[in-house]
Amino acid sequence: MSGPRDIRREYTGKHRRDSGPGVLPPAWGGRAEPMPDNTLAAQIMVIAKEPVPGRVKTRLTPPYTPAEAAELAEAALTDTLAAVGSAVVARRVLALAGTPGRWLPPGFDVIGQRGGGLDERIAWALADARAASPAPLVLIGMDTPQVTPALLARATEPLVSGAADATFGPAEDGGFWLLGLREIDPALVLGVPMSRLDTGARQLARLREAGLRVRMLPELADVDTADEAERIAAATPGSVFAACVKVLGPRAARPLVVAG
């Protein structure tokens, strides 16, 4: 694996990789039908892990079992991919750690993740997406099943029109749930400390220090705890995620009530 210095050199400059070991064959995705006239000349990428027990949503265990946490992860990913699938954009990409499963709808190009920490994996995914298309890109994770096509449009349209250089969606836990870039530059993410209370603030500062005009999006909650899972499920009736939470039953911590 290349060190951070080698990675940064490959990410920046005019000469970029045309392909890489993380790119899967086009047979995994693609779109046969013609695109609507109102299609935005942009791409939306979901960065995700294959929902395998013990490898996803580990912060949900306990109170959920590893298998139940994987069910919730698959449900969240299913809803996320459905929202992206309904977005009227030229390209949809899944940057996946693992193997595609029954939850993957048609119309997505799938690329493999590579790199060490999350910042490297995001940066490589951006670089691989840029090698296929220079169109503006919106990146989201699999932790916000409450995302909607309307929210994705709000993130994408300013990039295509030139009204903004970046769009940014902060997360309640201090991270971020969405990052959009008019010009894809993986170096904007590389080196940002991830999974910290100040990750979102640091990433936003990186964008602004680069002189980018940033359009902010609403703050959303990630699915990291049982309380968050039940709160998000309640806010998204009819979603696959809400149905999964209901089937698994309540697990969130309840306040202790003392009889007087």
mmCIF file with all atom_site columns, C-alpha atoms in Angstrom, residues 60-174:
data_model
loop_
_atom_site.group_PDB
_atom_site.id
_atom_site.type_symbol
_atom_site.label_atom_id
_atom_site.label_alt_id
_atom_site.label_comp_id
_atom_site.label_asym_id
_atom_site.label_entity_id
_atom_site.label_seq_id
_atom_site.pdbx_PDB_ins_code
_atom_site.Cartn_x
_atom_site.Cartn_y
_atom_site.Cartn_z
_atom_site.occupancy
_atom_site.B_iso_or_equiv
_atom_site.pdbx_formal_charge
_atom_site.auth_seq_id
_atom_site.auth_comp_id
_atom_site.auth_asym_id
_atom_site.auth_atom_id
_atom_site.pdbx_PDB_model_num
ATOM 1   C CA . LEU A 1 60  ? -25.264 -0.724 17.824  1.00 0.00 ? 60  LEU A CA 1
ATOM 2   C CA . THR A 1 61  ? -24.081 -3.889 19.585  1.00 0.00 ? 61  THR A CA 1
ATOM 3   C CA . PRO A 1 62  ? -25.407 -4.071 22.213  1.00 0.00 ? 62  PRO A CA 1
ATOM 4   C CA . PRO A 1 63  ? -28.375 -3.668 22.450  1.00 0.00 ? 63  PRO A CA 1
ATOM 5   C CA . TYR A 1 64  ? -28.673 -5.198 18.959  1.00 0.00 ? 64  TYR A CA 1
ATOM 6   C CA . THR A 1 65  ? -26.868 -8.410 18.047  1.00 0.00 ? 65  THR A CA 1
ATOM 7   C CA . PRO A 1 66  ? -24.273 -8.257 15.253  1.00 0.00 ? 66  PRO A CA 1
ATOM 8   C CA . ALA A 1 67  ? -26.754 -9.935 12.893  1.00 0.00 ? 67  ALA A CA 1
ATOM 9   C CA . GLU A 1 68  ? -29.468 -7.421 13.790  1.00 0.00 ? 68  GLU A CA 1
ATOM 10  C CA . ALA A 1 69  ? -27.058 -4.528 13.364  1.00 0.00 ? 69  ALA A CA 1
ATOM 11  C CA . ALA A 1 70  ? -26.236 -5.852 9.891   1.00 0.00 ? 70  ALA A CA 1
ATOM 12  C CA . GLU A 1 71  ? -29.972 -5.979 9.101   1.00 0.00 ? 71  GLU A CA 1
ATOM 13  C CA . LEU A 1 72  ? -30.284 -2.333 10.099  1.00 0.00 ? 72  LEU A CA 1
ATOM 14  C CA . ALA A 1 73  ? -27.236 -1.454 8.013   1.00 0.00 ? 73  ALA A CA 1
ATOM 15  C CA . GLU A 1 74  ? -28.719 -3.203 4.981   1.00 0.00 ? 74  GLU A CA 1
ATOM 16  C CA . ALA A 1 75  ? -32.028 -1.412 5.490   1.00 0.00 ? 75  ALA A CA 1
ATOM 17  C CA . ALA A 1 76  ? -30.295 1.971  5.767   1.00 0.00 ? 76  ALA A CA 1
ATOM 18  C CA . LEU A 1 77  ? -28.235 1.241  2.661   1.00 0.00 ? 77  LEU A CA 1
ATOM 19  C CA . THR A 1 78  ? -31.350 0.141  0.759   1.00 0.00 ? 78  THR A CA 1
ATOM 20  C CA . ASP A 1 79  ? -33.155 3.399  1.533   1.00 0.00 ? 79  ASP A CA 1
ATOM 21  C CA . THR A 1 80  ? -30.067 5.456  0.701   1.00 0.00 ? 80  THR A CA 1
ATOM 22  C CA . LEU A 1 81  ? -29.580 3.767  -2.658  1.00 0.00 ? 81  LEU A CA 1
ATOM 23  C CA . ALA A 1 82  ? -33.283 4.203  -3.430  1.00 0.00 ? 82  ALA A CA 1
ATOM 24  C CA . ALA A 1 83  ? -33.022 7.950  -2.797  1.00 0.00 ? 83  ALA A CA 1
ATOM 25  C CA . VAL A 1 84  ? -29.944 8.216  -4.996  1.00 0.00 ? 84  VAL A CA 1
ATOM 26  C CA . GLY A 1 85  ? -31.647 6.060  -7.635  1.00 0.00 ? 85  GLY A CA 1
ATOM 27  C CA . SER A 1 86  ? -34.509 8.558  -7.755  1.00 0.00 ? 86  SER A CA 1
ATOM 28  C CA . ALA A 1 87  ? -32.177 11.539 -8.134  1.00 0.00 ? 87  ALA A CA 1
ATOM 29  C CA . VAL A 1 88  ? -32.101 12.854 -11.698 1.00 0.00 ? 88  VAL A CA 1
ATOM 30  C CA . VAL A 1 89  ? -28.336 12.833 -12.251 1.00 0.00 ? 89  VAL A CA 1
ATOM 31  C CA . ALA A 1 90  ? -26.105 11.584 -15.046 1.00 0.00 ? 90  ALA A CA 1
ATOM 32  C CA . ARG A 1 91  ? -24.202 9.017  -12.969 1.00 0.00 ? 91  ARG A CA 1
ATOM 33  C CA . ARG A 1 92  ? -24.662 7.080  -9.740  1.00 0.00 ? 92  ARG A CA 1
ATOM 34  C CA . VAL A 1 93  ? -21.690 5.399  -8.062  1.00 0.00 ? 93  VAL A CA 1
ATOM 35  C CA . LEU A 1 94  ? -21.333 2.988  -5.156  1.00 0.00 ? 94  LEU A CA 1
ATOM 36  C CA . ALA A 1 95  ? -17.871 2.911  -3.561  1.00 0.00 ? 95  ALA A CA 1
ATOM 37  C CA . LEU A 1 96  ? -18.121 -0.419 -1.774  1.00 0.00 ? 96  LEU A CA 1
ATOM 38  C CA . ALA A 1 97  ? -16.011 -2.293 0.748   1.00 0.00 ? 97  ALA A CA 1
ATOM 39  C CA . GLY A 1 98  ? -17.189 -5.814 0.028   1.00 0.00 ? 98  GLY A CA 1
ATOM 40  C CA . THR A 1 99  ? -19.384 -7.484 -2.568  1.00 0.00 ? 99  THR A CA 1
ATOM 41  C CA . PRO A 1 100 ? -22.661 -6.189 -4.022  1.00 0.00 ? 100 PRO A CA 1
ATOM 42  C CA . GLY A 1 101 ? -25.787 -8.023 -2.843  1.00 0.00 ? 101 GLY A CA 1
ATOM 43  C CA . ARG A 1 102 ? -29.528 -8.156 -3.379  1.00 0.00 ? 102 ARG A CA 1
ATOM 44  C CA . TRP A 1 103 ? -29.807 -4.639 -1.970  1.00 0.00 ? 103 TRP A CA 1
ATOM 45  C CA . LEU A 1 104 ? -28.068 -3.067 -4.983  1.00 0.00 ? 104 LEU A CA 1
ATOM 46  C CA . PRO A 1 105 ? -30.561 -1.642 -7.504  1.00 0.00 ? 105 PRO A CA 1
ATOM 47  C CA . PRO A 1 106 ? -29.739 -1.244 -11.207 1.00 0.00 ? 106 PRO A CA 1
ATOM 48  C CA . GLY A 1 107 ? -28.214 1.956  -12.505 1.00 0.00 ? 107 GLY A CA 1
ATOM 49  C CA . PHE A 1 108 ? -25.129 2.138  -10.273 1.00 0.00 ? 108 PHE A CA 1
ATOM 50  C CA . ASP A 1 109 ? -21.477 1.899  -11.237 1.00 0.00 ? 109 ASP A CA 1
ATOM 51  C CA . VAL A 1 110 ? -19.646 0.021  -8.475  1.00 0.00 ? 110 VAL A CA 1
ATOM 52  C CA . ILE A 1 111 ? -16.041 0.693  -7.524  1.00 0.00 ? 111 ILE A CA 1
ATOM 53  C CA . GLY A 1 112 ? -14.057 -0.944 -4.756  1.00 0.00 ? 112 GLY A CA 1
ATOM 54  C CA . GLN A 1 113 ? -12.707 0.987  -1.809  1.00 0.00 ? 113 GLN A CA 1
ATOM 55  C CA . ARG A 1 114 ? -8.990  1.220  -1.195  1.00 0.00 ? 114 ARG A CA 1
ATOM 56  C CA . GLY A 1 115 ? -6.740  2.956  1.269   1.00 0.00 ? 115 GLY A CA 1
ATOM 57  C CA . GLY A 1 116 ? -6.329  2.820  5.024   1.00 0.00 ? 116 GLY A CA 1
ATOM 58  C CA . GLY A 1 117 ? -8.268  5.332  7.120   1.00 0.00 ? 117 GLY A CA 1
ATOM 59  C CA . LEU A 1 118 ? -11.621 6.747  6.118   1.00 0.00 ? 118 LEU A CA 1
ATOM 60  C CA . ASP A 1 119 ? -10.058 9.923  4.745   1.00 0.00 ? 119 ASP A CA 1
ATOM 61  C CA . GLU A 1 120 ? -7.886  7.837  2.400   1.00 0.00 ? 120 GLU A CA 1
ATOM 62  C CA . ARG A 1 121 ? -10.802 5.656  1.329   1.00 0.00 ? 121 ARG A CA 1
ATOM 63  C CA . ILE A 1 122 ? -12.914 8.720  0.547   1.00 0.00 ? 122 ILE A CA 1
ATOM 64  C CA . ALA A 1 123 ? -10.030 10.359 -1.291  1.00 0.00 ? 123 ALA A CA 1
ATOM 65  C CA . TRP A 1 124 ? -9.360  7.274  -3.418  1.00 0.00 ? 124 TRP A CA 1
ATOM 66  C CA . ALA A 1 125 ? -13.083 6.960  -4.189  1.00 0.00 ? 125 ALA A CA 1
ATOM 67  C CA . LEU A 1 126 ? -13.154 10.578 -5.330  1.00 0.00 ? 126 LEU A CA 1
ATOM 68  C CA . ALA A 1 127 ? -10.076 10.018 -7.477  1.00 0.00 ? 127 ALA A CA 1
ATOM 69  C CA . ASP A 1 128 ? -11.566 6.917  -9.092  1.00 0.00 ? 128 ASP A CA 1
ATOM 70  C CA . ALA A 1 129 ? -14.858 8.702  -9.751  1.00 0.00 ? 129 ALA A CA 1
ATOM 71  C CA . ARG A 1 130 ? -12.982 11.643 -11.268 1.00 0.00 ? 130 ARG A CA 1
ATOM 72  C CA . ALA A 1 131 ? -11.055 9.292  -13.562 1.00 0.00 ? 131 ALA A CA 1
ATOM 73  C CA . ALA A 1 132 ? -14.364 8.150  -15.049 1.00 0.00 ? 132 ALA A CA 1
ATOM 74  C CA . SER A 1 133 ? -16.070 11.551 -15.130 1.00 0.00 ? 133 SER A CA 1
ATOM 75  C CA . PRO A 1 134 ? -15.035 15.118 -14.224 1.00 0.00 ? 134 PRO A CA 1
ATOM 76  C CA . ALA A 1 135 ? -18.657 16.092 -13.525 1.00 0.00 ? 135 ALA A CA 1
ATOM 77  C CA . PRO A 1 136 ? -19.519 17.642 -10.128 1.00 0.00 ? 136 PRO A CA 1
ATOM 78  C CA . LEU A 1 137 ? -19.898 14.990 -7.450  1.00 0.00 ? 137 LEU A CA 1
ATOM 79  C CA . VAL A 1 138 ? -21.957 14.632 -4.282  1.00 0.00 ? 138 VAL A CA 1
ATOM 80  C CA . LEU A 1 139 ? -20.715 12.076 -1.733  1.00 0.00 ? 139 LEU A CA 1
ATOM 81  C CA . ILE A 1 140 ? -22.892 10.557 0.983   1.00 0.00 ? 140 ILE A CA 1
ATOM 82  C CA . GLY A 1 141 ? -22.594 7.597  3.341   1.00 0.00 ? 141 GLY A CA 1
ATOM 83  C CA . MET A 1 142 ? -24.990 4.796  4.279   1.00 0.00 ? 142 MET A CA 1
ATOM 84  C CA . ASP A 1 143 ? -25.802 6.149  7.745   1.00 0.00 ? 143 ASP A CA 1
ATOM 85  C CA . THR A 1 144 ? -28.613 8.564  6.844   1.00 0.00 ? 144 THR A CA 1
ATOM 86  C CA . PRO A 1 145 ? -31.577 6.557  5.496   1.00 0.00 ? 145 PRO A CA 1
ATOM 87  C CA . GLN A 1 146 ? -33.720 9.675  5.927   1.00 0.00 ? 146 GLN A CA 1
ATOM 88  C CA . VAL A 1 147 ? -32.018 11.322 2.937   1.00 0.00 ? 147 VAL A CA 1
ATOM 89  C CA . THR A 1 148 ? -34.412 12.232 0.122   1.00 0.00 ? 148 THR A CA 1
ATOM 90  C CA . PRO A 1 149 ? -34.084 12.971 -3.599  1.00 0.00 ? 149 PRO A CA 1
ATOM 91  C CA . ALA A 1 150 ? -35.077 16.567 -2.802  1.00 0.00 ? 150 ALA A CA 1
ATOM 92  C CA . LEU A 1 151 ? -32.154 16.952 -0.383  1.00 0.00 ? 151 LEU A CA 1
ATOM 93  C CA . LEU A 1 152 ? -29.803 15.452 -2.937  1.00 0.00 ? 152 LEU A CA 1
ATOM 94  C CA . ALA A 1 153 ? -31.076 17.906 -5.536  1.00 0.00 ? 153 ALA A CA 1
ATOM 95  C CA . ARG A 1 154 ? -30.399 20.788 -3.138  1.00 0.00 ? 154 ARG A CA 1
ATOM 96  C CA . ALA A 1 155 ? -26.834 19.516 -2.828  1.00 0.00 ? 155 ALA A CA 1
ATOM 97  C CA . THR A 1 156 ? -26.302 18.942 -6.530  1.00 0.00 ? 156 THR A CA 1
ATOM 98  C CA . GLU A 1 157 ? -27.973 21.837 -8.340  1.00 0.00 ? 157 GLU A CA 1
ATOM 99  C CA . PRO A 1 158 ? -25.702 24.643 -6.981  1.00 0.00 ? 158 PRO A CA 1
ATOM 100 C CA . LEU A 1 159 ? -22.636 22.689 -8.126  1.00 0.00 ? 159 LEU A CA 1
ATOM 101 C CA . VAL A 1 160 ? -23.967 22.234 -11.640 1.00 0.00 ? 160 VAL A CA 1
ATOM 102 C CA . SER A 1 161 ? -25.151 25.831 -11.971 1.00 0.00 ? 161 SER A CA 1
ATOM 103 C CA . GLY A 1 162 ? -21.946 27.266 -10.517 1.00 0.00 ? 162 GLY A CA 1
ATOM 104 C CA . ALA A 1 163 ? -23.764 28.927 -7.621  1.00 0.00 ? 163 ALA A CA 1
ATOM 105 C CA . ALA A 1 164 ? -21.472 27.075 -5.202  1.00 0.00 ? 164 ALA A CA 1
ATOM 106 C CA . ASP A 1 165 ? -18.110 25.324 -5.309  1.00 0.00 ? 165 ASP A CA 1
ATOM 107 C CA . ALA A 1 166 ? -19.041 22.894 -2.546  1.00 0.00 ? 166 ALA A CA 1
ATOM 108 C CA . THR A 1 167 ? -22.077 21.705 -0.629  1.00 0.00 ? 167 THR A CA 1
ATOM 109 C CA . PHE A 1 168 ? -21.864 20.380 2.910   1.00 0.00 ? 168 PHE A CA 1
ATOM 110 C CA . GLY A 1 169 ? -24.222 18.529 5.225   1.00 0.00 ? 169 GLY A CA 1
ATOM 111 C CA . PRO A 1 170 ? -23.175 18.446 8.905   1.00 0.00 ? 170 PRO A CA 1
ATOM 112 C CA . ALA A 1 171 ? -24.120 15.517 11.124  1.00 0.00 ? 171 ALA A CA 1
ATOM 113 C CA . GLU A 1 172 ? -25.425 15.754 14.677  1.00 0.00 ? 172 GLU A CA 1
ATOM 114 C CA . ASP A 1 173 ? -22.479 13.764 16.035  1.00 0.00 ? 173 ASP A CA 1
ATOM 115 C CA . GLY A 1 174 ? -19.947 16.321 14.797  1.00 0.00 ? 174 GLY A CA 1
#
